[in-house]
mmCIF file of C-alpha atoms in Angstrom:
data_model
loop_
_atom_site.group_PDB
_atom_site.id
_atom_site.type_symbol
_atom_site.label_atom_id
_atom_site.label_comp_id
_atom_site.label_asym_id
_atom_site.label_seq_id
_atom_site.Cartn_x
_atom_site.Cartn_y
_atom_site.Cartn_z
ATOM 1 C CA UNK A 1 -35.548 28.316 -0.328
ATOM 2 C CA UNK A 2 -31.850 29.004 0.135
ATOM 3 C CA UNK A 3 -29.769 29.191 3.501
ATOM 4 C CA UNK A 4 -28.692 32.289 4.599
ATOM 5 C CA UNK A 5 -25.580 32.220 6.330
ATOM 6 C CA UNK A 6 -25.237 33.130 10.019
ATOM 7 C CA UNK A 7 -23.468 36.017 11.071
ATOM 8 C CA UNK A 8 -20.399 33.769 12.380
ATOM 9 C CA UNK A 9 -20.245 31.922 9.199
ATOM 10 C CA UNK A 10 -20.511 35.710 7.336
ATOM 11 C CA UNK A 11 -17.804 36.364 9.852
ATOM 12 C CA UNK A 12 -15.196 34.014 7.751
ATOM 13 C CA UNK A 13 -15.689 35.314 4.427
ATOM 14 C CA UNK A 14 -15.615 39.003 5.987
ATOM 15 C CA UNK A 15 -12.455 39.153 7.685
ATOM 16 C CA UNK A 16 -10.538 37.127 4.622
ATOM 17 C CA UNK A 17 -8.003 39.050 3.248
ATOM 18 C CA UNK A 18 -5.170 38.093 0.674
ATOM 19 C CA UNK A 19 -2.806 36.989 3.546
ATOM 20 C CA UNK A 20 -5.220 36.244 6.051
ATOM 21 C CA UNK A 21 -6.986 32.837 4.913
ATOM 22 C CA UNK A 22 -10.343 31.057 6.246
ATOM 23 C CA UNK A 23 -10.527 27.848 4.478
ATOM 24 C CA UNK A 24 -10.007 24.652 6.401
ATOM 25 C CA UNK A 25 -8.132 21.938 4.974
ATOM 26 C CA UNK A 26 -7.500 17.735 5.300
ATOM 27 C CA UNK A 27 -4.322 15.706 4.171
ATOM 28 C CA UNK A 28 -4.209 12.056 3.882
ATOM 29 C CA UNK A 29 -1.902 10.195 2.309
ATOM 30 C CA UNK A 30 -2.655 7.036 1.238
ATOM 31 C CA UNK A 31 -0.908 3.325 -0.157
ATOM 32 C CA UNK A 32 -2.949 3.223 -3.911
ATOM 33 C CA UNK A 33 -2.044 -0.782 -3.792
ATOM 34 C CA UNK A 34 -5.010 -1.489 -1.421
ATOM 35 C CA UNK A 35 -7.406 0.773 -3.788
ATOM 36 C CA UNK A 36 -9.268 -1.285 -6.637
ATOM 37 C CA UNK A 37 -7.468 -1.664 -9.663
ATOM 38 C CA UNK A 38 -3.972 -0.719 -7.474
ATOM 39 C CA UNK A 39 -4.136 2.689 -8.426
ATOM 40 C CA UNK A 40 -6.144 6.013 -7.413
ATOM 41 C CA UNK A 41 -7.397 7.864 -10.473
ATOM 42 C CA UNK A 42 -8.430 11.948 -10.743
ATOM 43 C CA UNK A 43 -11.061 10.110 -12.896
ATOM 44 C CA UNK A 44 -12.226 8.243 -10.271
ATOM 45 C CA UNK A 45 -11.925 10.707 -7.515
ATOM 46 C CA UNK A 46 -14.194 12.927 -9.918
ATOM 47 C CA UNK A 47 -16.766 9.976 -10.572
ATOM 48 C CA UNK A 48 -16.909 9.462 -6.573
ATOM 49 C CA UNK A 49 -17.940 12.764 -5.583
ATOM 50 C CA UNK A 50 -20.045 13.068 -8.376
ATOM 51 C CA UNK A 51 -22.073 9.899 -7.126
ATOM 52 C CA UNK A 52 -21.780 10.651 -3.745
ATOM 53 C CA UNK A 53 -22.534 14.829 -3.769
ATOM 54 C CA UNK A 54 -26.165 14.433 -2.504
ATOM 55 C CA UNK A 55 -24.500 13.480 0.848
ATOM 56 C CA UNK A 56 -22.642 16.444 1.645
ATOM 57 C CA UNK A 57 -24.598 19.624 0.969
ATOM 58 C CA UNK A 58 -21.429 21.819 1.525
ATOM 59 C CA UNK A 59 -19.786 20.744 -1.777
ATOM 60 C CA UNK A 60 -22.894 21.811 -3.531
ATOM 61 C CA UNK A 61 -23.099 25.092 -2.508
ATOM 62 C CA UNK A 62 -22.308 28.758 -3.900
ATOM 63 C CA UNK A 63 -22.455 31.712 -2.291
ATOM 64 C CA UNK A 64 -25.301 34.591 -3.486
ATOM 65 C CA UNK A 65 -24.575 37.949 -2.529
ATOM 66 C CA UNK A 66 -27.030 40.594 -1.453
ATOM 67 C CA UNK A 67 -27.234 43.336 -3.452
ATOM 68 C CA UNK A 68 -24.734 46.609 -1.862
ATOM 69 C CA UNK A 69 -24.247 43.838 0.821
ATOM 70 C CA UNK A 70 -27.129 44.822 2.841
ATOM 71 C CA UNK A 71 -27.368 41.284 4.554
ATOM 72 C CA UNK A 72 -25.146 38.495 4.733
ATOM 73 C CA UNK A 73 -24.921 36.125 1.612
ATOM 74 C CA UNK A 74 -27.262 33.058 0.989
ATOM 75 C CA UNK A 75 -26.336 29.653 0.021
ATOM 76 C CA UNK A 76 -27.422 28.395 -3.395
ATOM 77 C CA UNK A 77 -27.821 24.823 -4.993
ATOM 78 C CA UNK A 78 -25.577 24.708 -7.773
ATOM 79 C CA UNK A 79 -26.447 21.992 -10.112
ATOM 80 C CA UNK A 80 -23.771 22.416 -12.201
ATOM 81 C CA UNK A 81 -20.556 21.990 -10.644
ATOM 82 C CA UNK A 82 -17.452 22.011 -12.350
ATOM 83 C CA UNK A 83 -15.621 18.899 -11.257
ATOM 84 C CA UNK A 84 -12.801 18.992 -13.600
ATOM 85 C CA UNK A 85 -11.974 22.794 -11.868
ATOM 86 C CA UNK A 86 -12.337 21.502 -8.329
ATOM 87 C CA UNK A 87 -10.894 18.051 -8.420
ATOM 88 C CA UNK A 88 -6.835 18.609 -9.694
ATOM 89 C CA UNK A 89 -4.041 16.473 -9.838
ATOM 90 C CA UNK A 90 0.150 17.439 -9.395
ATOM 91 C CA UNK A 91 2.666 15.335 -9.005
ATOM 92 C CA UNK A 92 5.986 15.940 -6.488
ATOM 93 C CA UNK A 93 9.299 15.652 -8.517
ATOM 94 C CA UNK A 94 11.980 13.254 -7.079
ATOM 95 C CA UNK A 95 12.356 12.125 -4.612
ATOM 96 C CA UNK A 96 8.826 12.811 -3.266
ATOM 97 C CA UNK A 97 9.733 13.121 0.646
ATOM 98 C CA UNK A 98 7.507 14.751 2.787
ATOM 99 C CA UNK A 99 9.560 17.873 3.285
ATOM 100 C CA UNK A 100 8.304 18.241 -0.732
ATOM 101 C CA UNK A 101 4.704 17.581 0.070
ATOM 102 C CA UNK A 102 4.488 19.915 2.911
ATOM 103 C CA UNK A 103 6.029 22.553 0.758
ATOM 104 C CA UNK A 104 3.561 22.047 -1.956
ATOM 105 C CA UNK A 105 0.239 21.737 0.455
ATOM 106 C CA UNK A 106 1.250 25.344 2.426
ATOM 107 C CA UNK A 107 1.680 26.596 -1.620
ATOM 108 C CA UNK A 108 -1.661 25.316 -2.285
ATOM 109 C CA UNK A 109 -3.248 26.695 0.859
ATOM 110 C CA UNK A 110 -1.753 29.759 0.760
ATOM 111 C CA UNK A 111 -4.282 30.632 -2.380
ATOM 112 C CA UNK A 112 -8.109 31.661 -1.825
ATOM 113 C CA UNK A 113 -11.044 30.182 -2.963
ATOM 114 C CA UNK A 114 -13.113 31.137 -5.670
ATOM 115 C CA UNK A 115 -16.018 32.471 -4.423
ATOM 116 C CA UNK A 116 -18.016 32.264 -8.040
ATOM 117 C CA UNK A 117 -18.021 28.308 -7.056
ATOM 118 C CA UNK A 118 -18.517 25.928 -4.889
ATOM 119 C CA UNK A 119 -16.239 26.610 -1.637
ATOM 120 C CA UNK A 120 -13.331 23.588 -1.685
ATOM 121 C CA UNK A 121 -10.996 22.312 -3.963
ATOM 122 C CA UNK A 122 -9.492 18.864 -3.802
ATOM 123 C CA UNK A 123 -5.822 17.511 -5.073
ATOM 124 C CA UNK A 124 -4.336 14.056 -5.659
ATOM 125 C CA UNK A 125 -0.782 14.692 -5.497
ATOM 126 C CA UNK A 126 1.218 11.824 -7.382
ATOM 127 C CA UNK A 127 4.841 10.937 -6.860
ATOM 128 C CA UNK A 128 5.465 10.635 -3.508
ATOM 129 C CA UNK A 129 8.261 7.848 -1.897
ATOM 130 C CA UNK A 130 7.577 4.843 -1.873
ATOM 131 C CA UNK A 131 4.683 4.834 -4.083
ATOM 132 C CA UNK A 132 2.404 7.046 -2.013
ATOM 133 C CA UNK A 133 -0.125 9.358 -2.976
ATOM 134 C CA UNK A 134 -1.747 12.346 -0.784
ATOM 135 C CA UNK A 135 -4.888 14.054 -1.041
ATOM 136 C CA UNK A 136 -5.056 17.008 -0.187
ATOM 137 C CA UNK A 137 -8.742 19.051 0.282
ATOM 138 C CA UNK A 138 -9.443 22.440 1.580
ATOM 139 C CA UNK A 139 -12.739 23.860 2.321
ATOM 140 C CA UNK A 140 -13.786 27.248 3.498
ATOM 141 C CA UNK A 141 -14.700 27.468 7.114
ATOM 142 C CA UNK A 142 -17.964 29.605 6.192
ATOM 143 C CA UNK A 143 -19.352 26.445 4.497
ATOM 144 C CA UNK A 144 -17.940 23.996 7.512
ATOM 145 C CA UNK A 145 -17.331 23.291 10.755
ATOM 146 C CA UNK A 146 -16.655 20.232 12.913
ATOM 147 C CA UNK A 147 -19.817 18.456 12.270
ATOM 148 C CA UNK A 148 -20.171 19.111 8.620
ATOM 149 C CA UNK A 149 -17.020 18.061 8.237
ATOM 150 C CA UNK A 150 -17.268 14.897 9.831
ATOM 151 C CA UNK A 151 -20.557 14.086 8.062
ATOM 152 C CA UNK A 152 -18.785 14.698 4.775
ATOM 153 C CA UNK A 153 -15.707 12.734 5.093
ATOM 154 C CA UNK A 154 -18.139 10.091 6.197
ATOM 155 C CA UNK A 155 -20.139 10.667 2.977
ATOM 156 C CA UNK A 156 -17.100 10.238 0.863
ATOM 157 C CA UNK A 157 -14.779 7.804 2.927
ATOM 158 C CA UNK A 158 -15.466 4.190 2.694
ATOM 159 C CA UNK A 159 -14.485 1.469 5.787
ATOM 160 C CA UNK A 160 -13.475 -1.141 3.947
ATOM 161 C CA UNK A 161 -11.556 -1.358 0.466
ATOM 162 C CA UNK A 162 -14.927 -2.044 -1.390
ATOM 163 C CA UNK A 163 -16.575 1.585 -2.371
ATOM 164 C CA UNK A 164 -20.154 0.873 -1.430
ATOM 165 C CA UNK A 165 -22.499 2.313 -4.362
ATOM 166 C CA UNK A 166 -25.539 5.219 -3.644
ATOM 167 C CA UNK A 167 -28.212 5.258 -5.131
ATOM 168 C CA UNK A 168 -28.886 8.839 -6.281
ATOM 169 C CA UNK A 169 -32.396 10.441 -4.812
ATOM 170 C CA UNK A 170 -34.986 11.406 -7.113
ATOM 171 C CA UNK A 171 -34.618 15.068 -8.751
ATOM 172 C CA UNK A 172 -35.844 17.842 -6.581
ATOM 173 C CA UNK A 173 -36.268 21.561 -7.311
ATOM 174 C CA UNK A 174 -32.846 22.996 -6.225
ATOM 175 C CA UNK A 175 -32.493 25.238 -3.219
ATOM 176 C CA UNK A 176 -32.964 29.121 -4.853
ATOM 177 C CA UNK A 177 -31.822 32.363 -3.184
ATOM 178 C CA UNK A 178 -34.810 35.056 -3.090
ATOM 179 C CA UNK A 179 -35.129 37.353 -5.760
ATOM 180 C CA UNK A 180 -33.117 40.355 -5.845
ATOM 181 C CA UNK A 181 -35.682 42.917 -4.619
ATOM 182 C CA UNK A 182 -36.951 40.535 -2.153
ATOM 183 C CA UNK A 183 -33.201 40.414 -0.401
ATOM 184 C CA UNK A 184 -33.104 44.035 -1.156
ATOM 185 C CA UNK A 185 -36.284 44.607 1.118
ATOM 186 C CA UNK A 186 -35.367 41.825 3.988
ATOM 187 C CA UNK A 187 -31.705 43.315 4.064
ATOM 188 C CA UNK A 188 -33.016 46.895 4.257
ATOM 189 C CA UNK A 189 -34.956 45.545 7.106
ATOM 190 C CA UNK A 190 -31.650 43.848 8.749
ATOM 191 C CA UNK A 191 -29.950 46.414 8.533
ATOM 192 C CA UNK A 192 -32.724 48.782 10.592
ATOM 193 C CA UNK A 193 -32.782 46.199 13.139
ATOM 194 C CA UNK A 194 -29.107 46.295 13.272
ATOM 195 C CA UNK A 195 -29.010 50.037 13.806
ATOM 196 C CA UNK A 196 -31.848 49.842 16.714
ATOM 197 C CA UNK A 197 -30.153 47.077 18.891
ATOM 198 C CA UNK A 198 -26.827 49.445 18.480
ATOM 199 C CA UNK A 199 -28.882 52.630 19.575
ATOM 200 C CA UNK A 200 -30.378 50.914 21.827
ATOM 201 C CA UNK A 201 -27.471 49.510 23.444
ATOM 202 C CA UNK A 202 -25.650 52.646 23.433
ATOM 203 C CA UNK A 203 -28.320 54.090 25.300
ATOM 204 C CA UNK A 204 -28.004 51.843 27.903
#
C-alpha cells in the first residue's frame, strides 16, 4: 500500500504559497568533454533516469489527496512518468557568465511544482563560458530530505566517467493509495483523534 506522508512532510506542501516556496534544489555545473561522446544530451539525461528510477523512490512518486482533506495526502507509484515534462533543456545567450546562470536558476525556482506529477523537475542549461553546461534540479522538500537526497544523487551520479548499467528489477504491483471511502473513514478517524488530544490538552 501507499505512504502516507507525515505531518512534517504535510507541513511543506501546507504552508506553500505562490511566494513562499518549499522545493529544494541542486546546481552543478559540469565540463561535457569528460562525458562519453564529449557532449551531455537531454536524451541521455532522460534515458538515465529512466534506467536508473527504481533507485530513488522520490522521483516516482505523486501525491493522492484525501477527499475534503480530512488527512494528510498519500504517496502513489506512478508508472507513467512523463520524462519529456520533467527533464527540460534552455540554453544562456552570450556570453553565458554566471551572473546569467544565477539569474536564470532563481527564475526557474521561483515557479512551483506541479503537484498532478511527480515532485522535481530537472534542467540542462546549454551555453555557458567556456563550454560549460549546468544542471540544475529542484525537488520538493515534502518528498526529500537530507538522506533521500543523498541516496538519490548516489542513485543517479556515477564515480568515474564510465555510467555503470542497472539492471532493472522484476515488475511488481505498484504502490496504490486506499480507496476513496477507505481514506474517507481513516481520515474521519484522524481527524477525531486530532480533536481529543486538543481537548484534552486544553483541559490540562
Amino acid at each position: 500500500m501507499a505512504r502516507q506522508l507525515s505531518a512534517l512532510d504535510a507541513q511543506f506542501l501546507n504552508f506553500e504559497t505562490s511566494s513562499n516556496l518549499a522545493h529544494i534544489a541542486g546546481l552543478a555545473v559540469l565540463d561535457p568533454s569528460t562525458a562519453p561522446g564529449g557532449e551531455v544530451t537531454r536524451a541521455a539525461l532522460i534515458e538515465l533516469i529512466k534506467e536508473r528510477a527504481h533507485l530513488a523512490p522520490p522521483l516516482r512518486r505523486r501525491l493522492v489527496q484525501v477527499p475534503f482533506r480530512l488527512d494528510h495526502p498519500y504517496w502513489a507509484e506512478d508508472r507513467e512518468i512523463d520524462f519529456d515534462y520533467h527533464v527540460r533543456e534552455i540554453a544562456l545567450p552570450r556570453p553565458g557568465d554566471d551572473h546569467q546562470l544565477g539569474e536564470q536558476v532563481a527564475r526557474l525556482h521561483s515557479r512551483r511544482l506541479d503537484r498532478r506529477r511527480p515532485l522535481w523537475e530537472l534542467y540542462l542549461i546549454h551555453g555557458l563560458s567556456d563550454g560549460r553546461i549546468a544542471v540544475y534540479t529542484k525537488v520538493h522538500h515534502a518528498a526529500i530530505d537530507g538522506v533521500t537526497g543523498a541516496e538519490v544523487l548516489a542513485a543517479l551520479m556515477d564515480l568515474g566517467p564510465e555510467p555503470r548499467r542497472e539492471t532493472p528489477p522484476p515488475e511488481s504491483e505498484p504502490d496504490t493509495p486506499p480507496e476513496t471511502v477507505e481514506m474517507i473513514v481513516r481520515g474521519s478517524a484522524a481527524s477525531w483523534r486530532t480533536r481529543g488530544r486538543r481537548c484534552a490538552s486544553s483541559r490540562a
